Short mmCIF file of C-alpha atoms in Angstrom, two decimals:
data_model
loop_
_atom_site.label_atom_id
_atom_site.label_comp_id
_atom_site.label_asym_id
_atom_site.label_seq_id
_atom_site.Cartn_x
_atom_site.Cartn_y
_atom_site.Cartn_z
CA UNK A 1 0.02 0.23 -0.12
CA UNK A 2 0.99 3.42 -0.79
CA UNK A 3 2.80 5.67 1.98
CA UNK A 4 0.40 8.21 1.32
CA UNK A 5 -2.43 6.36 2.28
CA UNK A 6 -0.98 4.89 5.55
CA UNK A 7 0.56 8.15 6.59
CA UNK A 8 -2.88 9.87 6.06
CA UNK A 9 -4.32 7.12 8.39
CA UNK A 10 -1.64 7.60 10.81
CA UNK A 11 -1.88 11.84 10.92
CA UNK A 12 -5.61 11.41 11.51
CA UNK A 13 -5.05 9.31 14.53
CA UNK A 14 -2.57 11.22 15.62
CA UNK A 15 -4.14 14.98 14.87
CA UNK A 16 -7.57 13.88 15.60
CA UNK A 17 -6.92 12.15 19.03
CA UNK A 18 -3.46 12.36 19.85
CA UNK A 19 0.35 11.24 19.51
CA UNK A 20 -0.01 8.76 22.66
CA UNK A 21 -2.92 6.85 20.87
CA UNK A 22 -0.97 6.63 17.62
CA UNK A 23 1.72 5.16 19.47
CA UNK A 24 -0.60 2.78 21.14
CA UNK A 25 -1.87 1.50 17.54
CA UNK A 26 1.93 1.44 16.19
CA UNK A 27 3.16 -0.84 19.23
CA UNK A 28 -0.28 -2.64 18.77
CA UNK A 29 0.42 -3.41 14.93
CA UNK A 30 3.95 -4.28 16.48
CA UNK A 31 5.66 -1.73 13.94
CA UNK A 32 9.28 -1.31 14.04
CA UNK A 33 9.23 2.44 13.00
CA UNK A 34 7.85 5.62 14.46
CA UNK A 35 6.00 6.86 11.32
CA UNK A 36 5.15 6.17 7.91
CA UNK A 37 6.88 7.73 5.26
CA UNK A 38 4.48 9.27 2.23
CA UNK A 39 7.19 8.28 -0.74
CA UNK A 40 7.45 4.68 0.37
CA UNK A 41 5.17 1.18 -0.11
CA UNK A 42 4.29 -1.11 2.45
CA UNK A 43 2.59 -3.91 2.82
CA UNK A 44 -0.80 -4.25 1.90
CA UNK A 45 -1.75 -6.20 5.01
CA UNK A 46 0.41 -3.43 7.50
CA UNK A 47 -3.13 -0.85 6.70
CA UNK A 48 -5.88 -3.13 7.58
CA UNK A 49 -3.86 -4.33 10.55
CA UNK A 50 -3.54 -0.39 11.90
CA UNK A 51 -7.10 0.15 10.54
CA UNK A 52 -7.99 -3.13 13.46
CA UNK A 53 -5.56 -1.88 16.05
CA UNK A 54 -7.41 1.96 15.80
CA UNK A 55 -10.66 0.75 16.29
CA UNK A 56 -9.61 -1.35 18.97
CA UNK A 57 -7.56 1.38 21.04
CA UNK A 58 -10.52 3.63 20.60
CA UNK A 59 -13.07 1.13 20.87
CA UNK A 60 -15.32 2.63 18.09
CA UNK A 61 -17.42 1.21 14.92
CA UNK A 62 -14.69 0.93 12.39
CA UNK A 63 -17.27 2.53 9.78
CA UNK A 64 -17.69 5.55 11.99
CA UNK A 65 -13.70 6.10 12.42
CA UNK A 66 -13.21 5.58 8.38
CA UNK A 67 -15.95 8.26 7.90
CA UNK A 68 -14.19 10.61 10.50
CA UNK A 69 -10.93 9.49 8.44
CA UNK A 70 -12.68 10.57 5.42
CA UNK A 71 -14.03 14.00 6.72
CA UNK A 72 -10.58 14.67 8.39
CA UNK A 73 -8.98 14.28 5.33
CA UNK A 74 -10.80 17.14 3.62
CA UNK A 75 -11.06 19.49 6.47
CA UNK A 76 -8.09 19.42 8.68
CA UNK A 77 -5.78 22.38 8.29
CA UNK A 78 -2.97 20.61 7.93
CA UNK A 79 -4.53 18.35 4.78
CA UNK A 80 -5.66 21.20 2.70
CA UNK A 81 -3.71 19.84 0.08
CA UNK A 82 -6.00 17.22 -0.27
CA UNK A 83 -9.09 19.26 -0.26
CA UNK A 84 -7.85 21.78 -3.16
CA UNK A 85 -6.59 18.87 -5.44
CA UNK A 86 -10.39 17.38 -5.17
CA UNK A 87 -11.83 20.85 -5.87
CA UNK A 88 -9.98 20.72 -9.05
CA UNK A 89 -12.52 18.47 -10.08
CA UNK A 90 -15.37 20.84 -10.66
CA UNK A 91 -16.83 24.02 -10.14
CA UNK A 92 -19.79 22.81 -8.35
CA UNK A 93 -20.47 19.94 -6.27
CA UNK A 94 -22.48 17.63 -9.15
CA UNK A 95 -19.62 18.74 -11.06
CA UNK A 96 -17.81 17.13 -8.53
CA UNK A 97 -19.26 14.05 -8.79
CA UNK A 98 -18.48 13.29 -12.12
CA UNK A 99 -15.05 14.13 -11.72
CA UNK A 100 -15.37 11.17 -9.37
CA UNK A 101 -14.92 8.86 -12.28
CA UNK A 102 -11.57 10.11 -13.18
CA UNK A 103 -10.10 10.25 -9.56
CA UNK A 104 -8.05 7.51 -9.72
CA UNK A 105 -6.39 8.25 -12.88
CA UNK A 106 -5.64 11.69 -11.60
CA UNK A 107 -4.11 10.30 -8.59
CA UNK A 108 -1.76 8.05 -10.84
CA UNK A 109 -0.75 11.21 -12.85
CA UNK A 110 0.29 13.04 -9.71
CA UNK A 111 1.67 10.12 -8.12
CA UNK A 112 2.63 7.03 -10.38
CA UNK A 113 2.36 4.11 -7.98
CA UNK A 114 -0.56 5.65 -6.02
CA UNK A 115 -3.65 3.45 -6.92
CA UNK A 116 -6.91 4.61 -5.69
CA UNK A 117 -9.93 2.98 -5.76
CA UNK A 118 -11.68 3.13 -9.06
CA UNK A 119 -15.27 5.08 -8.31
CA UNK A 120 -18.45 5.01 -10.85
CA UNK A 121 -20.97 7.77 -10.41
CA UNK A 122 -24.36 6.80 -11.65
CA UNK A 123 -27.25 8.67 -12.07
CA UNK A 124 -30.57 6.87 -11.03
CA UNK A 125 -33.04 9.97 -11.70
CA UNK A 126 -32.63 13.61 -11.44
CA UNK A 127 -30.34 15.02 -8.45
CA UNK A 128 -29.87 11.53 -7.20
CA UNK A 129 -26.82 9.59 -7.75
CA UNK A 130 -25.44 6.19 -6.92
CA UNK A 131 -21.40 5.88 -6.51
CA UNK A 132 -19.87 2.97 -6.64
CA UNK A 133 -16.05 2.14 -5.14
CA UNK A 134 -14.15 -0.78 -6.17
CA UNK A 135 -10.32 -1.87 -5.12
CA UNK A 136 -8.08 -2.83 -2.30
CA UNK A 137 -9.23 -0.85 -0.18
CA UNK A 138 -12.09 -1.87 2.31
CA UNK A 139 -14.26 0.46 4.04
CA UNK A 140 -13.07 3.18 1.38
CA UNK A 141 -17.20 3.77 0.74
CA UNK A 142 -17.13 4.93 4.11
CA UNK A 143 -14.07 7.47 3.98
CA UNK A 144 -15.64 8.23 1.08
CA UNK A 145 -18.63 9.34 2.42
CA UNK A 146 -16.94 11.31 5.39
CA UNK A 147 -15.32 13.24 2.30
CA UNK A 148 -18.70 13.71 0.38
CA UNK A 149 -20.10 14.91 3.72
CA UNK A 150 -17.73 17.88 4.07
CA UNK A 151 -17.12 18.64 0.40
CA UNK A 152 -20.77 19.29 -0.47
CA UNK A 153 -20.48 21.92 2.56
CA UNK A 154 -17.59 22.96 1.29
CA UNK A 155 -19.38 23.55 -2.17
CA UNK A 156 -22.33 25.00 -0.21
CA UNK A 157 -24.69 22.01 -1.04
CA UNK A 158 -27.38 20.38 0.84
CA UNK A 159 -26.85 16.35 0.28
CA UNK A 160 -28.17 13.28 2.00
CA UNK A 161 -26.06 10.70 1.58
CA UNK A 162 -27.07 6.76 2.66
CA UNK A 163 -24.19 4.34 2.83
CA UNK A 164 -26.44 1.35 4.55
CA UNK A 165 -25.56 -0.51 1.40
CA UNK A 166 -22.05 -0.55 1.77
CA UNK A 167 -20.99 -4.35 2.53
CA UNK A 168 -17.72 -6.18 1.88
CA UNK A 169 -16.79 -6.23 -1.87
CA UNK A 170 -19.38 -3.85 -3.07
CA UNK A 171 -19.57 -0.43 -1.56
CA UNK A 172 -22.11 1.57 -2.89
CA UNK A 173 -23.44 5.21 -1.52
CA UNK A 174 -26.49 7.14 -2.40
CA UNK A 175 -25.99 10.51 -2.92
CA UNK A 176 -29.17 12.45 -2.91
CA UNK A 177 -28.52 16.42 -3.98
CA UNK A 178 -31.32 18.46 -2.36
CA UNK A 179 -30.09 21.91 -2.93
CA UNK A 180 -27.04 22.70 -4.86
CA UNK A 181 -26.97 25.92 -3.53
CA UNK A 182 -27.93 25.80 -0.20
CA UNK A 183 -25.29 27.99 1.59
CA UNK A 184 -22.14 30.11 0.71
CA UNK A 185 -19.69 27.20 1.00
CA UNK A 186 -15.80 27.60 1.30
CA UNK A 187 -13.77 29.77 -1.40
CA UNK A 188 -11.79 27.83 -3.61
CA UNK A 189 -9.12 30.09 -5.62
CA UNK A 190 -7.66 28.62 -8.64
CA UNK A 191 -4.40 29.99 -8.18
CA UNK A 192 -3.61 29.53 -4.43
CA UNK A 193 -0.17 29.12 -3.10
CA UNK A 194 -0.30 26.12 -1.13
CA UNK A 195 2.64 25.48 1.18
CA UNK B 1 -23.16 32.89 -39.57
CA UNK B 2 -23.97 36.55 -38.34
CA UNK B 3 -21.40 39.02 -36.40
CA UNK B 4 -22.79 38.41 -33.16
CA UNK B 5 -23.09 34.34 -33.50
CA UNK B 6 -19.58 34.39 -34.31
CA UNK B 7 -18.84 36.50 -31.13
CA UNK B 8 -20.96 33.89 -29.22
CA UNK B 9 -19.17 30.63 -30.70
CA UNK B 10 -15.52 32.19 -30.17
CA UNK B 11 -16.16 33.67 -26.71
CA UNK B 12 -17.56 30.39 -25.66
CA UNK B 13 -14.89 28.18 -27.62
CA UNK B 14 -11.89 30.94 -26.99
CA UNK B 15 -12.60 33.42 -23.88
CA UNK B 16 -9.15 34.82 -24.43
CA UNK B 17 -10.11 36.13 -27.99
CA UNK B 18 -9.76 39.45 -29.62
CA UNK B 19 -11.48 40.88 -32.95
CA UNK B 20 -9.10 43.17 -34.07
CA UNK B 21 -10.10 45.53 -37.69
CA UNK B 22 -7.69 46.13 -40.64
CA UNK B 23 -7.28 49.54 -39.10
CA UNK B 24 -5.98 48.07 -35.39
CA UNK B 25 -8.96 48.87 -34.04
CA UNK B 26 -10.26 46.44 -31.33
CA UNK B 27 -14.30 45.48 -32.07
CA UNK B 28 -14.44 42.49 -29.76
CA UNK B 29 -13.16 41.00 -26.85
CA UNK B 30 -13.56 37.57 -25.43
CA UNK B 31 -15.14 37.36 -21.74
CA UNK B 32 -11.69 36.13 -19.98
CA UNK B 33 -10.07 38.45 -21.92
CA UNK B 34 -12.10 41.18 -21.06
CA UNK B 35 -11.80 40.39 -17.06
CA UNK B 36 -8.16 41.26 -17.05
CA UNK B 37 -8.85 44.74 -17.70
CA UNK B 38 -12.10 45.67 -15.84
CA UNK B 39 -13.39 48.64 -16.29
CA UNK B 40 -13.89 48.14 -20.16
CA UNK B 41 -10.71 49.88 -21.21
CA UNK B 42 -11.04 48.00 -24.59
CA UNK B 43 -13.82 50.19 -26.22
CA UNK B 44 -12.50 52.74 -29.24
CA UNK B 45 -8.74 51.61 -28.60
CA UNK B 46 -6.24 49.96 -30.46
CA UNK B 47 -5.02 46.83 -30.28
CA UNK B 48 -1.31 48.16 -29.96
CA UNK B 49 -2.28 50.18 -27.31
CA UNK B 50 -2.77 47.38 -25.10
CA UNK B 51 -0.65 44.72 -26.44
CA UNK B 52 3.30 44.54 -27.30
CA UNK B 53 4.65 41.58 -29.61
CA UNK B 54 7.81 40.72 -28.06
CA UNK B 55 8.33 37.63 -30.61
CA UNK B 56 8.68 37.61 -33.40
CA UNK B 57 11.04 40.72 -33.17
CA UNK B 58 10.11 44.20 -35.25
CA UNK B 59 6.09 43.67 -35.29
CA UNK B 60 4.65 47.02 -34.97
CA UNK B 61 1.57 47.14 -37.28
CA UNK B 62 -1.49 45.28 -38.28
CA UNK B 63 0.13 44.45 -41.24
CA UNK B 64 2.98 43.00 -39.89
CA UNK B 65 1.02 40.66 -37.88
CA UNK B 66 -0.86 40.05 -40.76
CA UNK B 67 2.18 38.43 -42.10
CA UNK B 68 2.34 36.02 -39.32
CA UNK B 69 -0.75 34.54 -39.76
CA UNK B 70 -0.98 31.07 -37.90
CA UNK B 71 2.46 31.23 -36.26
CA UNK B 72 2.55 31.44 -32.62
CA UNK B 73 3.27 34.79 -31.55
CA UNK B 74 4.67 36.41 -28.02
CA UNK B 75 2.87 39.44 -26.57
CA UNK B 76 2.83 41.29 -23.28
CA UNK B 77 0.21 43.77 -21.68
CA UNK B 78 2.06 46.92 -22.05
CA UNK B 79 0.04 48.47 -18.98
CA UNK B 80 -0.01 46.83 -15.22
CA UNK B 81 -0.92 44.10 -13.89
CA UNK B 82 1.30 42.78 -17.03
CA UNK B 83 1.35 39.07 -17.77
CA UNK B 84 2.82 37.64 -21.38
CA UNK B 85 0.88 35.55 -23.57
CA UNK B 86 1.22 33.59 -26.51
CA UNK B 87 -0.83 34.36 -29.33
CA UNK B 88 -1.63 33.09 -32.81
CA UNK B 89 -4.01 34.99 -35.56
CA UNK B 90 -6.49 34.05 -38.39
CA UNK B 91 -7.32 36.68 -41.10
CA UNK B 92 -11.18 36.43 -41.62
CA UNK B 93 -12.41 37.41 -45.23
CA UNK B 94 -11.08 37.00 -48.64
CA UNK B 95 -9.67 40.92 -48.18
CA UNK B 96 -8.86 39.90 -44.61
CA UNK B 97 -11.10 42.84 -43.60
CA UNK B 98 -11.26 41.50 -39.67
CA UNK B 99 -8.50 39.22 -37.83
CA UNK B 100 -9.29 36.89 -34.86
CA UNK B 101 -6.11 36.85 -32.48
CA UNK B 102 -6.58 34.02 -29.95
CA UNK B 103 -4.68 34.05 -26.51
CA UNK B 104 -3.32 31.88 -24.10
CA UNK B 105 -1.15 32.28 -20.97
CA UNK B 106 1.44 29.59 -21.89
CA UNK B 107 3.87 28.78 -19.29
CA UNK B 108 2.86 31.87 -17.08
CA UNK B 109 -0.14 30.30 -16.36
CA UNK B 110 -0.07 29.80 -12.47
CA UNK B 111 0.98 32.98 -11.79
CA UNK B 112 -1.62 34.93 -13.90
CA UNK B 113 -4.30 32.93 -12.46
CA UNK B 114 -3.49 33.83 -9.19
CA UNK B 115 -2.97 37.35 -10.28
CA UNK B 116 -6.03 38.21 -11.94
CA UNK B 117 -8.24 35.59 -9.68
CA UNK B 118 -9.22 33.40 -12.57
CA UNK B 119 -11.40 30.62 -11.85
CA UNK B 120 -12.95 27.44 -13.70
CA UNK B 121 -15.15 29.28 -15.99
CA UNK B 122 -12.60 31.40 -17.19
CA UNK B 123 -11.35 28.82 -19.17
CA UNK B 124 -13.38 27.33 -22.59
CA UNK B 125 -14.51 23.70 -21.05
CA UNK B 126 -11.59 21.89 -23.25
CA UNK B 127 -9.02 23.98 -21.87
CA UNK B 128 -6.22 21.68 -20.52
CA UNK B 129 -5.67 25.07 -18.27
CA UNK B 130 -7.32 23.62 -15.10
CA UNK B 131 -5.73 20.13 -15.12
CA UNK B 132 -2.29 21.97 -15.74
CA UNK B 133 -2.89 23.88 -12.50
CA UNK B 134 -3.60 20.70 -10.86
CA UNK B 135 -1.05 19.03 -11.85
CA UNK B 136 1.28 21.57 -10.66
CA UNK B 137 -0.12 21.67 -7.89
CA UNK B 138 -0.16 17.75 -7.15
CA UNK B 139 3.16 17.14 -8.27
CA UNK B 140 4.67 20.35 -5.81
CA UNK B 141 3.32 18.48 -3.15
CA UNK B 142 4.53 14.99 -4.29
CA UNK B 143 7.93 16.82 -4.67
CA UNK B 144 7.94 18.48 -1.47
CA UNK B 145 7.21 14.87 0.33
CA UNK B 146 9.59 13.40 -1.54
CA UNK B 147 12.13 16.08 -0.63
CA UNK B 148 11.53 15.80 3.03
CA UNK B 149 11.71 11.99 2.69
CA UNK B 150 15.27 12.66 0.83
CA UNK B 151 16.49 15.21 3.51
CA UNK B 152 15.64 12.41 6.61
CA UNK B 153 17.42 9.60 4.69
CA UNK B 154 20.67 11.87 3.72
CA UNK B 155 20.81 12.88 7.41
CA UNK B 156 20.30 8.70 8.49
CA UNK B 157 23.23 8.29 5.93
CA UNK B 158 25.55 10.65 7.77
CA UNK B 159 24.59 9.19 11.01
CA UNK B 160 25.15 5.56 9.90
CA UNK B 161 28.30 6.98 8.33
CA UNK B 162 29.19 8.43 11.69
CA UNK B 163 28.57 5.28 13.52
CA UNK B 164 30.81 2.84 10.83
CA UNK B 165 34.17 1.63 11.55
CA UNK B 166 35.07 0.94 7.66
CA UNK B 167 37.28 3.19 6.13
CA UNK B 168 36.09 3.19 2.41
CA UNK B 169 39.20 3.73 0.63
CA UNK B 170 41.12 1.14 1.67
CA UNK B 171 38.53 -1.66 3.89
CA UNK B 172 40.40 -1.16 6.83
CA UNK B 173 39.21 0.24 10.05
CA UNK B 174 38.73 3.56 10.83
CA UNK B 175 39.73 5.66 13.85
CA UNK B 176 36.54 5.16 15.71
CA UNK B 177 37.52 1.15 15.62
CA UNK B 178 40.79 1.83 17.18
CA UNK B 179 39.04 3.94 19.71
CA UNK B 180 36.03 0.67 20.36
CA UNK B 181 39.33 -1.37 20.30
CA UNK B 182 41.73 0.19 22.60
CA UNK B 183 39.21 1.37 25.03
CA UNK B 184 38.53 -2.78 25.12
CA UNK B 185 42.04 -3.65 25.56
CA UNK B 186 42.96 -0.90 28.48
CA UNK B 187 39.68 -1.79 30.34
CA UNK B 188 41.07 -5.77 30.25
CA UNK B 189 44.20 -5.06 31.39
CA UNK B 190 45.97 -7.99 28.88
CA UNK B 191 49.47 -7.02 26.99
CA UNK B 192 49.15 -5.12 23.74
CA UNK B 193 51.13 -3.23 21.50
CA UNK B 194 50.06 0.14 19.56
CA UNK B 195 52.03 1.16 16.45
CA UNK B 196 51.55 4.46 14.40
CA UNK B 197 52.37 4.20 11.00
CA UNK B 198 52.97 7.32 8.74
CA UNK B 199 53.44 7.09 4.90
CA UNK B 200 56.61 8.95 3.82
CA UNK B 201 56.91 10.32 0.50
CA UNK B 202 53.29 9.65 -0.10
CA UNK B 203 52.92 13.42 -0.47
CA UNK B 204 55.21 13.10 -3.57
CA UNK B 205 53.10 10.41 -5.25
CA UNK B 206 50.17 12.42 -5.06
CA UNK B 207 51.61 15.55 -6.29
CA UNK B 208 53.60 14.07 -8.80
CA UNK B 209 51.20 11.59 -9.88
CA UNK B 210 48.09 12.49 -9.24
CA UNK B 211 45.44 11.23 -6.59
CA UNK B 212 44.58 8.26 -8.54
CA UNK B 213 48.00 6.95 -7.68
CA UNK B 214 47.56 8.51 -4.44
CA UNK B 215 44.92 6.39 -3.43
CA UNK B 216 46.01 3.26 -5.48
CA UNK B 217 49.40 3.50 -3.34
CA UNK B 218 47.24 3.79 0.02
CA UNK B 219 45.07 0.71 -1.13
CA UNK B 220 48.14 -1.08 -2.08
CA UNK B 221 49.68 -0.08 1.56
CA UNK B 222 46.91 -1.43 3.31
CA UNK B 223 47.34 -4.51 1.81
CA UNK B 224 50.74 -5.00 2.90
CA UNK B 225 49.74 -4.10 6.17
CA UNK B 226 46.96 -6.81 6.59
CA UNK B 227 49.22 -9.32 4.82
CA UNK B 228 52.37 -8.84 7.65
CA UNK B 229 49.60 -8.80 10.31
CA UNK B 230 47.74 -11.80 12.31
CA UNK B 231 44.05 -11.81 12.13
CA UNK B 232 43.62 -11.28 15.58
CA UNK B 233 45.63 -7.45 14.90
CA UNK B 234 43.52 -4.30 14.43
CA UNK B 235 44.29 -2.33 11.19
CA UNK B 236 43.10 1.18 10.52
CA UNK B 237 44.05 4.26 8.56
CA UNK B 238 43.08 6.91 10.59
CA UNK B 239 44.07 9.45 8.63
CA UNK B 240 45.51 10.70 5.00
CA UNK B 241 48.23 8.79 5.14
CA UNK B 242 48.44 7.73 8.83
CA UNK B 243 47.76 4.27 9.83
CA UNK B 244 46.99 2.66 13.16
CA UNK B 245 48.02 -1.36 14.18
CA UNK B 246 46.72 -2.53 17.42
CA UNK B 247 48.22 -5.98 18.17
CA UNK B 248 47.68 -7.78 21.11
CA UNK B 249 48.89 -10.95 22.86
CA UNK B 250 52.59 -10.14 22.39
CA UNK B 251 55.24 -11.74 24.55
CA UNK B 252 58.47 -10.46 22.64
CA UNK B 253 59.42 -6.80 21.69
CA UNK B 254 61.63 -8.78 19.29
CA UNK B 255 58.40 -9.71 17.73
CA UNK B 256 57.37 -6.17 17.31
CA UNK B 257 60.14 -4.94 16.22
CA UNK B 258 60.24 -7.94 13.39
CA UNK B 259 56.47 -6.50 12.36
CA UNK B 260 57.84 -3.19 12.02
CA UNK B 261 60.85 -3.92 10.08
CA UNK B 262 58.81 -6.39 7.30
CA UNK B 263 56.41 -3.60 7.06
CA UNK B 264 59.24 -1.08 6.19
CA UNK B 265 60.75 -3.36 3.88
CA UNK B 266 57.47 -4.39 1.93
CA UNK B 267 56.35 -0.75 1.90
CA UNK B 268 59.49 0.34 0.50
CA UNK B 269 58.98 -2.10 -2.69
CA UNK B 270 57.92 -0.02 -5.75
CA UNK B 271 54.09 -0.01 -6.30
CA UNK B 272 53.06 0.12 -9.99
CA UNK B 273 50.53 2.35 -11.28
CA UNK B 274 49.59 2.39 -14.82
CA UNK B 275 53.28 1.41 -15.42
CA UNK B 276 54.76 3.80 -13.41
CA UNK B 277 56.51 3.22 -10.22
CA UNK B 278 55.94 4.74 -6.93
CA UNK B 279 57.90 4.84 -4.25
CA UNK B 280 57.00 4.94 -0.40
CA UNK B 281 58.73 4.21 3.02
CA UNK B 282 56.81 4.52 6.26
CA UNK B 283 58.08 6.10 9.77
CA UNK B 284 56.60 3.72 12.61
CA UNK B 285 56.32 4.67 16.62
CA UNK B 286 55.76 2.17 18.66
CA UNK B 287 54.40 1.28 22.39
CA UNK B 288 53.90 -1.38 24.05
CA UNK B 289 52.14 -2.07 26.93
CA UNK B 290 52.73 -4.64 29.41
CA UNK B 291 49.56 -6.24 31.12
CA UNK B 292 48.16 -4.80 34.40
CA UNK B 293 49.67 -1.53 33.52
CA UNK B 294 46.76 0.70 33.93
CA UNK B 295 47.19 3.34 31.28
CA UNK B 296 44.82 5.31 29.87
CA UNK B 297 44.39 5.35 25.79
CA UNK B 298 45.09 8.69 25.13
CA UNK B 299 48.57 8.64 26.80
CA UNK B 300 48.78 5.53 24.91
CA UNK B 301 48.45 7.08 21.45
CA UNK B 302 50.43 9.92 22.39
CA UNK B 303 53.61 8.16 23.54
CA UNK B 304 53.14 6.31 20.36
CA UNK B 305 52.82 9.30 18.36
CA UNK B 306 56.09 10.73 20.28
CA UNK B 307 57.77 7.58 19.34
CA UNK B 308 56.41 7.96 15.66
CA UNK B 309 57.60 12.09 15.58
CA UNK B 310 61.14 10.70 16.99
CA UNK B 311 61.33 7.94 13.60
CA UNK B 312 60.19 11.11 11.30
CA UNK B 313 62.84 13.18 12.66
CA UNK B 314 65.91 11.20 13.11
CA UNK B 315 65.92 10.79 9.07
CA UNK B 316 62.21 8.57 8.45
CA UNK B 317 62.04 4.96 6.84
CA UNK B 318 62.56 3.58 10.50
CA UNK B 319 60.64 2.58 13.67
CA UNK B 320 60.97 3.77 17.63
CA UNK B 321 59.82 1.30 19.78
CA UNK B 322 58.66 2.59 23.16
CA UNK B 323 58.77 -0.07 25.87
CA UNK B 324 56.75 1.54 28.90
CA UNK B 325 59.44 4.31 29.65
CA UNK B 326 61.89 5.81 27.45
CA UNK B 327 63.08 5.47 23.82
CA UNK B 328 64.34 2.06 22.74
CA UNK B 329 65.61 2.15 19.36
CA UNK B 330 66.48 -0.64 17.23
#
């Protein structure tokens, strides 16, 4: 698994909870290093081990934590780069949804050996979509739900998300766009300087 | 198509275009280009009031531009806020009554988008500008992550080198290894000898035949030292042409002198480098420490150094053996 993904989970744990919690998780997994390097690749097993250890240490349902991880990725100040890269996808929330189909390719373009799950957006009816996630990251549907919740706010759109149909192997999220101009939303400056 | 239809098509497909008359009057400006000069400063002005053509050189009139139809031009705004553009011109009509000039930011895209506060909507839907900006940003993030990793690895490498016990040129041990071995021997109260060796005339080899020859001689000297000592002895290069040997468990000072003599003899044999003969010798200073002497490592090394200087000061190519007290020359 790409270090960027593992490091994101690590950052989520240490930023959202504490460094002590992260150390506890790392110890439980039996890692012989302090932290993940974002530009190295690790054994796939390690990622699910870290997620399982996090669930155990924090004593909360895995799906809930993964959804929080998604929200963290696009709202925490330290992850501003992720939010910006996603917002390049579209001018409005609907536009953004349609750009998810190419997120896999976009990620690979930026970091050639980074493989995100592939996603497929279907429009069931006007303003009603389903997003199917496929790939080597079990639970990605939960992460994506968290991301969508925050990004919708970011665009100022009001959406209803239902991920009750997420099960192992098929992760489907139902998205109902209630009002695309519900609130002001957060700005996105195309040419902003990101450190 | 009518004139206004033309404009509508061009505004969507090329939001940074201009329509200019034969006389250079600006007839129409695409929406994004208009945004760069908000107070409608284009009305009733000439193309050359706003733009300078930087390349090709010597373009001062619409006729000059006309002659470059279809070719890439490099323009810039004459007034602040400035920006540079890539541009191409297409004449319209049989007599070329009007010209369409399409602009893009070219390589200045990122800076211009920032300066003029442009958004996705300011670019044609098919324009690659947004993808370009996305890539620049994504690649910069990836690059700085890689950079941080490289920095970390470099620091780790330096630390590892500092902890290493090997001299990379000769494969011998280094000064750190000597300190380590010496500390252990001092603590164990064993008898041993420390031999400081300086190559004589080595600088001469380096100066006349170059550093490659010098390195070759150091490697050859290292092999000789390894060959003339026992497995349990420590042979280290501790400076440019300085070596330290530690020889434990010696029963007789005569053995020690014999090792020194063999070393000098062997080192004095010419060493071949690309057909050239390199000649060196060695000065040696040795201290022999009997068991249970309770000495300090620093004192042992400085005594060996003193013995070495004695060898050097009395004509080089010789050894001085110090047996606990006083100098004892062979």
